Amino acid sequence: MTRDSQTQAKPMTAANATLGAQLHAVQSSAHGITLDITASSDTWPLSATINWGDGKSTPVSVASTAKVTQTHVYDRLGAYTISVTLTDGSGNTATGSLNLPTAGNAYTAYGPTRLLDTRDGTGAPRAKVPAYGTAKIKIAGNGSIPAGVTAVVLNVTVTNPTTEGHVTVYGDGDTMPTTSNLNYLPGQTVPNLVIAPVGANGYVDLYNGGWGSVDLIADVTGYFTQSQASGYTPVDPKRLLDTRSSGTVAAYGTVPVTIPTNSQVPDTKFTAVALNVTVTNPGSDGHLTVYPSGQSLPTASNVNFTAGQTVANSVIVPVGADGRIQIQNGAWKASDVIVDVVGYYTANSKSAYIPVDPDRLLDTRQSHALYPYDGSFGYDYALLDLGSWDRNITGWALNATVTNTRGDGHLSVSQDTNTLDAYKNGTYTRQAVPNSSALNWTAGQTVPNLVQASVGSTGVVDFWNIAYSQTDLIVDMFGFYSKN
């Protein structure tokens, strides 16, 4: 993230032969740059003008060879040429410059489009990925995805596994992280949404961390670049659809979902929406496909299920021109569908995505499992401070995994109205059990799901065990959204 200009600028006259500067710039936030100027001169003080490359400039006085530091926040993401002009008391000048892109990444909705299917040879040889093998997906330059793409949103599905294992998705050429994106058992079909960094060569790797072969499927729904597009606005989860009260979705039928332009999603110019989509009470095996209204049904799938199973998956989907999305029940019997909105993407939002090396934030296997309360308080929740220390952070891209599950249940993730200090000093208010789900499980299952969590007004996020038995929870961080 650091850019340097090591060449000393040449003076326009020889009267001040040492006049020049070394420039050192660092991406300090999604939109921010920190610039260090270390000047040299025969005489002092100097005056300097910093042109930030966006039509704005900053005058600076330089009194000595001591480093001078200035910061700047750009209105728009992009690559900028920063130039510095030094002037001494005799009118001699020297100029130096450097180029630096902003660190933030903006979202462009795309597809859904299938990029990989090892069952039929789409994007890779027609062959199962062997034990501890890797499938590579070309992202940059694939279709209309541009060069310079930094991260991609993929719905990754494992199917036909012969043993248990896990899948890890990461940028080609990067060090493979120790975290996993989805877990599977023999014979399972398991999907999970992934926001993955793209390698410098434009490829993403899908590693099969199992001792048996698997088929892998990957559908793209969007990508991130270091140029102006759509920013993200997280919201506290809100239920948009529950067909258990409105009527099941018929076999191979489609249900429209209108994205409400109200206090929950106040911006009418959204390009995509972040959802958690759950299927429950399915009468047969099948899948759900979520896609923009007005578009033909794609071959991609978002949620895969067997008869009687309850399965949730995160979905980021472009929104049709009429403000709606469609959900198709790809099964030969009716199913119930639940949809919760967790955020939206719009050109009006300055909140940009910054990917990070995956890091484990919580593992209750190392402390204690999440226990349900037997009394009137309802259910237990774990809390994480994800933003009180940096109020520019608006949301996090996390992978939540439940394991060692003792009974059926589901996980809910919600903003907390208490500060961390309130919990420390005992003045907190008990939170209400949320009416949303991030992932669902049955006894004995290990289930992951992408969670795009909003930090809310306090920076504290709650992870609820909505069950009548305890479970272990693992939370891994993959990136965050920042408005600065």
Short mmCIF file of C-alpha atoms in Angstrom, two decimals, residues 51-404:
data_model
loop_
_atom_site.label_atom_id
_atom_site.label_comp_id
_atom_site.label_asym_id
_atom_site.label_seq_id
_atom_site.Cartn_x
_atom_site.Cartn_y
_atom_site.Cartn_z
CA ASN A 51 -1.42 19.34 -5.94
CA TRP A 52 -3.38 16.22 -5.09
CA GLY A 53 -4.42 15.42 -8.67
CA ASP A 54 -8.12 16.04 -8.13
CA GLY A 55 -8.13 19.80 -8.66
CA LYS A 56 -7.35 20.51 -5.00
CA SER A 57 -4.09 21.81 -3.55
CA THR A 58 -2.56 22.43 -0.13
CA PRO A 59 0.09 25.10 0.71
CA VAL A 60 2.74 23.98 3.21
CA SER A 61 5.66 25.71 4.94
CA VAL A 62 8.86 23.64 5.20
CA ALA A 63 11.21 24.91 7.90
CA SER A 64 13.99 22.29 7.79
CA THR A 65 14.94 18.80 6.65
CA ALA A 66 12.46 17.37 9.17
CA LYS A 67 9.67 15.37 7.57
CA VAL A 68 6.43 17.24 6.81
CA THR A 69 3.24 15.13 6.74
CA GLN A 70 -0.04 16.01 5.05
CA THR A 71 -3.22 13.99 4.55
CA HIS A 72 -5.91 14.21 1.90
CA VAL A 73 -9.28 12.46 1.37
CA TYR A 74 -10.50 12.09 -2.22
CA ASP A 75 -14.16 12.43 -3.09
CA ARG A 76 -13.91 9.63 -5.66
CA LEU A 77 -11.94 6.42 -5.86
CA GLY A 78 -9.25 6.22 -8.53
CA ALA A 79 -5.55 6.64 -9.35
CA TYR A 80 -4.09 10.12 -8.86
CA THR A 81 -0.85 11.92 -9.69
CA ILE A 82 0.36 13.92 -6.68
CA SER A 83 2.86 16.68 -7.40
CA VAL A 84 4.84 18.90 -5.02
CA THR A 85 6.47 22.21 -5.94
CA LEU A 86 9.11 23.69 -3.61
CA THR A 87 10.14 27.35 -3.67
CA ASP A 88 12.94 28.96 -1.68
CA GLY A 89 13.25 32.61 -0.60
CA SER A 90 15.05 33.53 -3.84
CA GLY A 91 12.35 32.17 -6.12
CA ASN A 92 14.16 28.97 -7.08
CA THR A 93 11.74 26.04 -7.60
CA ALA A 94 11.85 22.25 -7.81
CA THR A 95 9.01 19.85 -8.61
CA GLY A 96 8.51 16.14 -7.94
CA SER A 97 5.53 13.80 -8.38
CA LEU A 98 4.27 10.27 -7.81
CA ASN A 99 1.25 8.17 -8.77
CA LEU A 100 -0.96 6.36 -6.28
CA PRO A 101 -4.42 4.73 -6.40
CA THR A 102 -6.82 4.98 -3.48
CA ALA A 103 -7.12 1.84 -1.37
CA GLY A 104 -10.93 1.55 -1.46
CA ASN A 105 -12.77 -0.68 -3.90
CA ALA A 106 -16.20 0.00 -5.39
CA TYR A 107 -18.73 -2.60 -6.49
CA THR A 108 -20.07 -3.31 -9.96
CA ALA A 109 -23.02 -5.69 -10.27
CA TYR A 110 -22.51 -8.46 -12.83
CA GLY A 111 -24.48 -11.50 -13.90
CA PRO A 112 -25.24 -13.85 -12.25
CA THR A 113 -22.97 -15.77 -14.63
CA ARG A 114 -21.39 -19.20 -14.31
CA LEU A 115 -17.58 -19.08 -14.50
CA LEU A 116 -16.72 -22.58 -13.28
CA ASP A 117 -18.38 -25.99 -13.37
CA THR A 118 -16.07 -28.98 -13.24
CA ARG A 119 -19.02 -31.27 -14.05
CA ASP A 120 -19.21 -30.04 -17.66
CA GLY A 121 -15.86 -28.32 -18.24
CA THR A 122 -17.00 -24.70 -17.84
CA GLY A 123 -13.93 -22.62 -16.98
CA ALA A 124 -11.76 -25.68 -16.21
CA PRO A 125 -11.19 -29.24 -17.41
CA ARG A 126 -14.17 -31.54 -17.11
CA ALA A 127 -12.92 -33.47 -14.10
CA LYS A 128 -13.42 -33.50 -10.36
CA VAL A 129 -10.91 -31.52 -8.32
CA PRO A 130 -8.67 -34.11 -6.64
CA ALA A 131 -7.88 -34.34 -2.94
CA TYR A 132 -5.92 -31.27 -1.86
CA GLY A 133 -6.08 -30.01 -5.45
CA THR A 134 -6.92 -26.55 -6.78
CA ALA A 135 -9.23 -25.22 -9.48
CA LYS A 136 -8.28 -21.84 -11.00
CA ILE A 137 -10.85 -19.35 -12.28
CA LYS A 138 -10.02 -16.55 -14.69
CA ILE A 139 -11.68 -13.37 -13.39
CA ALA A 140 -9.97 -10.37 -15.05
CA GLY A 141 -10.87 -10.27 -18.73
CA ASN A 142 -13.51 -12.98 -18.39
CA GLY A 143 -16.56 -11.66 -20.25
CA SER A 144 -16.76 -7.94 -19.55
CA ILE A 145 -14.99 -8.10 -16.17
CA PRO A 146 -12.14 -5.59 -16.60
CA ALA A 147 -8.43 -5.88 -15.98
CA GLY A 148 -7.49 -4.40 -12.63
CA VAL A 149 -10.32 -6.12 -10.77
CA THR A 150 -9.28 -6.43 -7.11
CA ALA A 151 -11.99 -8.66 -5.61
CA VAL A 152 -14.89 -10.73 -6.87
CA VAL A 153 -18.22 -11.92 -5.45
CA LEU A 154 -18.68 -15.62 -6.15
CA ASN A 155 -21.32 -18.10 -5.15
CA VAL A 156 -19.22 -21.23 -4.69
CA THR A 157 -20.88 -24.65 -4.57
CA VAL A 158 -19.29 -28.00 -3.76
CA THR A 159 -21.11 -31.10 -4.97
CA ASN A 160 -20.46 -34.83 -5.33
CA PRO A 161 -17.82 -34.95 -2.57
CA THR A 162 -16.55 -38.42 -1.75
CA THR A 163 -15.28 -37.52 1.74
CA GLU A 164 -15.64 -34.68 4.21
CA GLY A 165 -13.53 -31.56 3.76
CA HIS A 166 -13.57 -27.82 3.13
CA VAL A 167 -12.99 -25.30 0.33
CA THR A 168 -10.75 -22.24 0.63
CA VAL A 169 -10.99 -19.41 -1.92
CA TYR A 170 -8.11 -16.94 -2.35
CA GLY A 171 -6.20 -14.86 -4.90
CA ASP A 172 -3.93 -16.85 -7.20
CA GLY A 173 -0.29 -16.24 -6.23
CA ASP A 174 -1.24 -15.23 -2.68
CA THR A 175 -0.47 -17.34 0.37
CA MET A 176 -3.37 -19.70 1.03
CA PRO A 177 -5.11 -18.66 4.27
CA THR A 178 -5.74 -21.11 7.09
CA THR A 179 -9.44 -20.18 7.12
CA SER A 180 -12.11 -21.94 5.07
CA ASN A 181 -15.10 -20.64 3.10
CA LEU A 182 -17.33 -23.69 3.13
CA ASN A 183 -17.37 -27.15 4.74
CA TYR A 184 -18.87 -30.36 3.41
CA LEU A 185 -19.63 -33.99 4.25
CA PRO A 186 -19.67 -36.98 1.86
CA GLY A 187 -22.44 -36.65 -0.69
CA GLN A 188 -23.44 -33.11 0.34
CA THR A 189 -24.12 -30.19 -2.00
CA VAL A 190 -23.13 -27.01 -0.15
CA PRO A 191 -23.11 -23.41 -1.47
CA ASN A 192 -21.61 -20.30 0.13
CA LEU A 193 -21.13 -16.73 -1.02
CA VAL A 194 -17.51 -15.57 -1.07
CA ILE A 195 -15.93 -12.13 -1.51
CA ALA A 196 -12.46 -13.18 -2.68
CA PRO A 197 -9.38 -11.13 -3.56
CA VAL A 198 -8.19 -11.54 -7.15
CA GLY A 199 -4.55 -12.39 -7.75
CA ALA A 200 -2.22 -10.04 -9.61
CA ASN A 201 -2.58 -12.29 -12.68
CA GLY A 202 -6.38 -11.97 -12.62
CA TYR A 203 -7.13 -15.48 -11.28
CA VAL A 204 -8.77 -16.89 -8.14
CA ASP A 205 -7.95 -20.31 -6.65
CA LEU A 206 -10.46 -22.77 -5.14
CA TYR A 207 -8.63 -25.26 -2.94
CA ASN A 208 -10.21 -28.61 -2.06
CA GLY A 209 -9.11 -29.29 1.51
CA GLY A 210 -10.47 -32.83 1.62
CA TRP A 211 -8.91 -36.25 1.12
CA GLY A 212 -11.41 -37.10 -1.60
CA SER A 213 -12.36 -35.52 -4.93
CA VAL A 214 -15.16 -32.96 -5.42
CA ASP A 215 -16.96 -31.04 -8.15
CA LEU A 216 -16.84 -27.26 -7.82
CA ILE A 217 -19.19 -24.62 -9.25
CA ALA A 218 -18.68 -20.85 -9.12
CA ASP A 219 -21.13 -18.14 -10.23
CA VAL A 220 -20.10 -14.47 -10.31
CA THR A 221 -22.57 -11.78 -9.20
CA GLY A 222 -20.24 -8.76 -9.06
CA TYR A 223 -16.72 -7.45 -8.71
CA PHE A 224 -14.70 -4.66 -7.07
CA THR A 225 -12.25 -2.20 -8.66
CA GLN A 226 -10.24 0.81 -7.43
CA SER A 227 -12.38 3.14 -9.53
CA GLN A 228 -15.66 4.88 -8.92
CA ALA A 229 -18.74 2.64 -9.03
CA SER A 230 -21.17 1.64 -6.24
CA GLY A 231 -20.46 1.88 -2.53
CA TYR A 232 -22.06 -0.27 0.15
CA THR A 233 -24.56 0.70 2.84
CA PRO A 234 -25.21 -1.98 5.48
CA VAL A 235 -28.50 -2.11 7.36
CA ASP A 236 -29.76 -4.03 10.36
CA PRO A 237 -31.35 -7.19 8.89
CA LYS A 238 -34.98 -6.72 7.86
CA ARG A 239 -37.36 -9.41 6.62
CA LEU A 240 -38.69 -8.78 3.10
CA LEU A 241 -40.42 -12.09 2.36
CA ASP A 242 -41.67 -15.12 4.27
CA THR A 243 -43.84 -17.42 2.18
CA ARG A 244 -44.80 -19.42 5.27
CA SER A 245 -47.41 -16.72 5.78
CA SER A 246 -48.03 -15.69 2.16
CA GLY A 247 -48.07 -19.06 0.38
CA THR A 248 -45.33 -21.45 -0.78
CA VAL A 249 -43.43 -21.08 -4.05
CA ALA A 250 -44.73 -23.70 -6.48
CA ALA A 251 -42.54 -26.26 -8.20
CA TYR A 252 -40.38 -24.40 -10.75
CA GLY A 253 -42.33 -21.28 -9.84
CA THR A 254 -40.98 -17.77 -9.33
CA VAL A 255 -41.74 -15.21 -6.65
CA PRO A 256 -40.93 -11.50 -7.12
CA VAL A 257 -39.45 -9.50 -4.25
CA THR A 258 -39.68 -5.71 -4.25
CA ILE A 259 -36.78 -3.91 -2.59
CA PRO A 260 -38.52 -1.28 -0.43
CA THR A 261 -37.40 2.32 -0.78
CA ASN A 262 -38.13 3.30 2.80
CA SER A 263 -36.13 3.90 5.96
CA GLN A 264 -34.55 0.46 5.56
CA VAL A 265 -33.32 1.06 1.99
CA PRO A 266 -33.69 4.84 1.59
CA ASP A 267 -31.70 5.25 -1.66
CA THR A 268 -33.75 4.55 -4.79
CA LYS A 269 -30.68 4.36 -7.06
CA PHE A 270 -29.32 1.05 -5.74
CA THR A 271 -27.60 -1.23 -8.25
CA ALA A 272 -27.52 -4.39 -6.15
CA VAL A 273 -28.80 -5.66 -2.83
CA ALA A 274 -27.22 -7.90 -0.18
CA LEU A 275 -29.63 -10.54 1.12
CA ASN A 276 -29.80 -13.65 3.22
CA VAL A 277 -32.04 -16.16 1.44
CA THR A 278 -33.40 -19.23 3.26
CA VAL A 279 -35.35 -22.20 1.94
CA THR A 280 -37.44 -24.22 4.38
CA ASN A 281 -40.07 -26.99 4.16
CA PRO A 282 -39.01 -28.05 0.63
CA GLY A 283 -41.04 -30.97 -0.67
CA SER A 284 -38.17 -32.33 -2.78
CA ASP A 285 -34.51 -31.83 -3.59
CA GLY A 286 -33.77 -28.69 -5.58
CA HIS A 287 -32.20 -25.25 -5.62
CA LEU A 288 -33.10 -21.56 -5.53
CA THR A 289 -31.89 -19.06 -8.14
CA VAL A 290 -31.95 -15.34 -7.33
CA TYR A 291 -31.69 -12.93 -10.26
CA PRO A 292 -32.69 -9.41 -11.39
CA SER A 293 -36.23 -8.77 -12.51
CA GLY A 294 -36.44 -8.42 -16.30
CA GLN A 295 -33.55 -10.82 -16.92
CA SER A 296 -33.81 -14.36 -18.25
CA LEU A 297 -33.38 -17.15 -15.70
CA PRO A 298 -29.62 -17.81 -15.41
CA THR A 299 -28.01 -21.22 -14.99
CA ALA A 300 -26.56 -20.10 -11.63
CA SER A 301 -27.92 -21.35 -8.31
CA ASN A 302 -27.74 -19.66 -4.90
CA VAL A 303 -29.19 -22.17 -2.43
CA ASN A 304 -29.13 -25.97 -2.82
CA PHE A 305 -31.30 -28.22 -0.67
CA THR A 306 -32.67 -31.71 -0.10
CA ALA A 307 -36.26 -32.58 0.82
CA GLY A 308 -37.20 -31.25 4.24
CA GLN A 309 -33.96 -29.30 4.70
CA THR A 310 -33.67 -25.70 5.92
CA VAL A 311 -30.72 -23.96 4.24
CA ALA A 312 -29.62 -20.30 4.18
CA ASN A 313 -27.08 -18.54 1.98
CA SER A 314 -25.94 -14.97 1.48
CA VAL A 315 -26.76 -13.45 -1.88
CA ILE A 316 -25.58 -10.25 -3.57
CA VAL A 317 -27.76 -9.73 -6.63
CA PRO A 318 -28.28 -6.90 -9.13
CA VAL A 319 -31.70 -5.25 -8.93
CA GLY A 320 -33.93 -4.95 -11.99
CA ALA A 321 -35.01 -1.62 -13.44
CA ASP A 322 -38.38 -2.01 -11.70
CA GLY A 323 -36.71 -2.29 -8.28
CA ARG A 324 -37.37 -6.00 -7.95
CA ILE A 325 -35.55 -9.33 -7.91
CA GLN A 326 -36.90 -12.78 -8.75
CA ILE A 327 -36.46 -16.04 -6.84
CA GLN A 328 -37.07 -19.30 -8.72
CA ASN A 329 -37.76 -22.58 -6.92
CA GLY A 330 -35.82 -25.12 -8.98
CA ALA A 331 -37.51 -28.17 -7.48
CA TRP A 332 -40.33 -30.44 -8.54
CA LYS A 333 -42.29 -29.72 -5.35
CA ALA A 334 -43.21 -26.49 -3.55
CA SER A 335 -40.89 -24.78 -1.05
CA ASP A 336 -41.06 -21.93 1.43
CA VAL A 337 -38.62 -19.03 0.96
CA ILE A 338 -37.48 -16.39 3.48
CA VAL A 339 -35.58 -13.25 2.44
CA ASP A 340 -33.80 -10.79 4.76
CA VAL A 341 -32.08 -7.64 3.44
CA VAL A 342 -28.71 -6.80 5.06
CA GLY A 343 -27.47 -3.98 2.81
CA TYR A 344 -27.42 -2.39 -0.62
CA TYR A 345 -25.01 -0.93 -3.19
CA THR A 346 -25.49 2.53 -4.69
CA ALA A 347 -23.41 5.15 -6.49
CA ASN A 348 -24.36 7.62 -3.77
CA SER A 349 -22.55 5.69 -1.02
CA LYS A 350 -18.88 6.49 -0.29
CA SER A 351 -18.42 3.31 1.74
CA ALA A 352 -15.72 1.36 -0.12
CA TYR A 353 -14.47 -2.19 0.38
CA ILE A 354 -10.95 -2.99 1.62
CA PRO A 355 -9.96 -6.68 1.54
CA VAL A 356 -7.63 -7.95 4.27
CA ASP A 357 -5.71 -11.13 4.97
CA PRO A 358 -8.25 -13.49 6.58
CA ASP A 359 -8.14 -13.31 10.36
CA ARG A 360 -10.01 -15.26 13.05
CA LEU A 361 -12.00 -12.96 15.35
CA LEU A 362 -13.86 -15.52 17.45
CA ASP A 363 -13.66 -19.25 18.14
CA THR A 364 -15.81 -20.44 21.01
CA ARG A 365 -14.06 -23.81 20.91
CA GLN A 366 -11.19 -21.97 22.62
CA SER A 367 -13.43 -20.40 25.29
CA HIS A 368 -16.97 -21.67 25.70
CA ALA A 369 -19.84 -22.56 23.42
CA LEU A 370 -22.89 -20.34 23.00
CA TYR A 371 -25.43 -21.51 25.55
CA PRO A 372 -29.16 -20.81 25.34
CA TYR A 373 -30.81 -19.35 28.43
CA ASP A 374 -33.49 -21.46 30.09
CA GLY A 375 -35.27 -18.46 31.58
CA SER A 376 -37.17 -15.47 30.25
CA PHE A 377 -34.15 -13.87 28.58
CA GLY A 378 -34.53 -16.03 25.47
CA TYR A 379 -31.29 -17.02 23.76
CA ASP A 380 -27.58 -16.44 24.25
CA TYR A 381 -25.47 -14.18 22.04
CA ALA A 382 -21.78 -13.44 21.59
CA LEU A 383 -20.75 -9.87 20.92
CA LEU A 384 -17.82 -8.43 19.01
CA ASP A 385 -16.58 -4.84 18.96
CA LEU A 386 -16.16 -4.28 15.22
CA GLY A 387 -16.17 -0.51 14.88
CA SER A 388 -16.11 1.64 18.03
CA TRP A 389 -12.38 2.27 17.56
CA ASP A 390 -12.81 3.53 13.97
CA ARG A 391 -16.09 5.31 13.24
CA ASN A 392 -15.29 5.37 9.51
CA ILE A 393 -15.93 1.61 9.36
CA THR A 394 -19.51 0.89 8.32
CA GLY A 395 -19.55 -2.88 7.88
CA TRP A 396 -17.57 -6.11 7.77
CA ALA A 397 -17.36 -9.07 5.40
CA LEU A 398 -17.22 -12.08 7.72
CA ASN A 399 -17.52 -15.82 7.43
CA ALA A 400 -19.53 -17.31 10.29
CA THR A 401 -19.34 -21.07 10.92
CA VAL A 402 -21.27 -23.13 13.46
CA THR A 403 -19.88 -26.50 14.51
CA ASN A 404 -20.36 -29.08 17.27
#
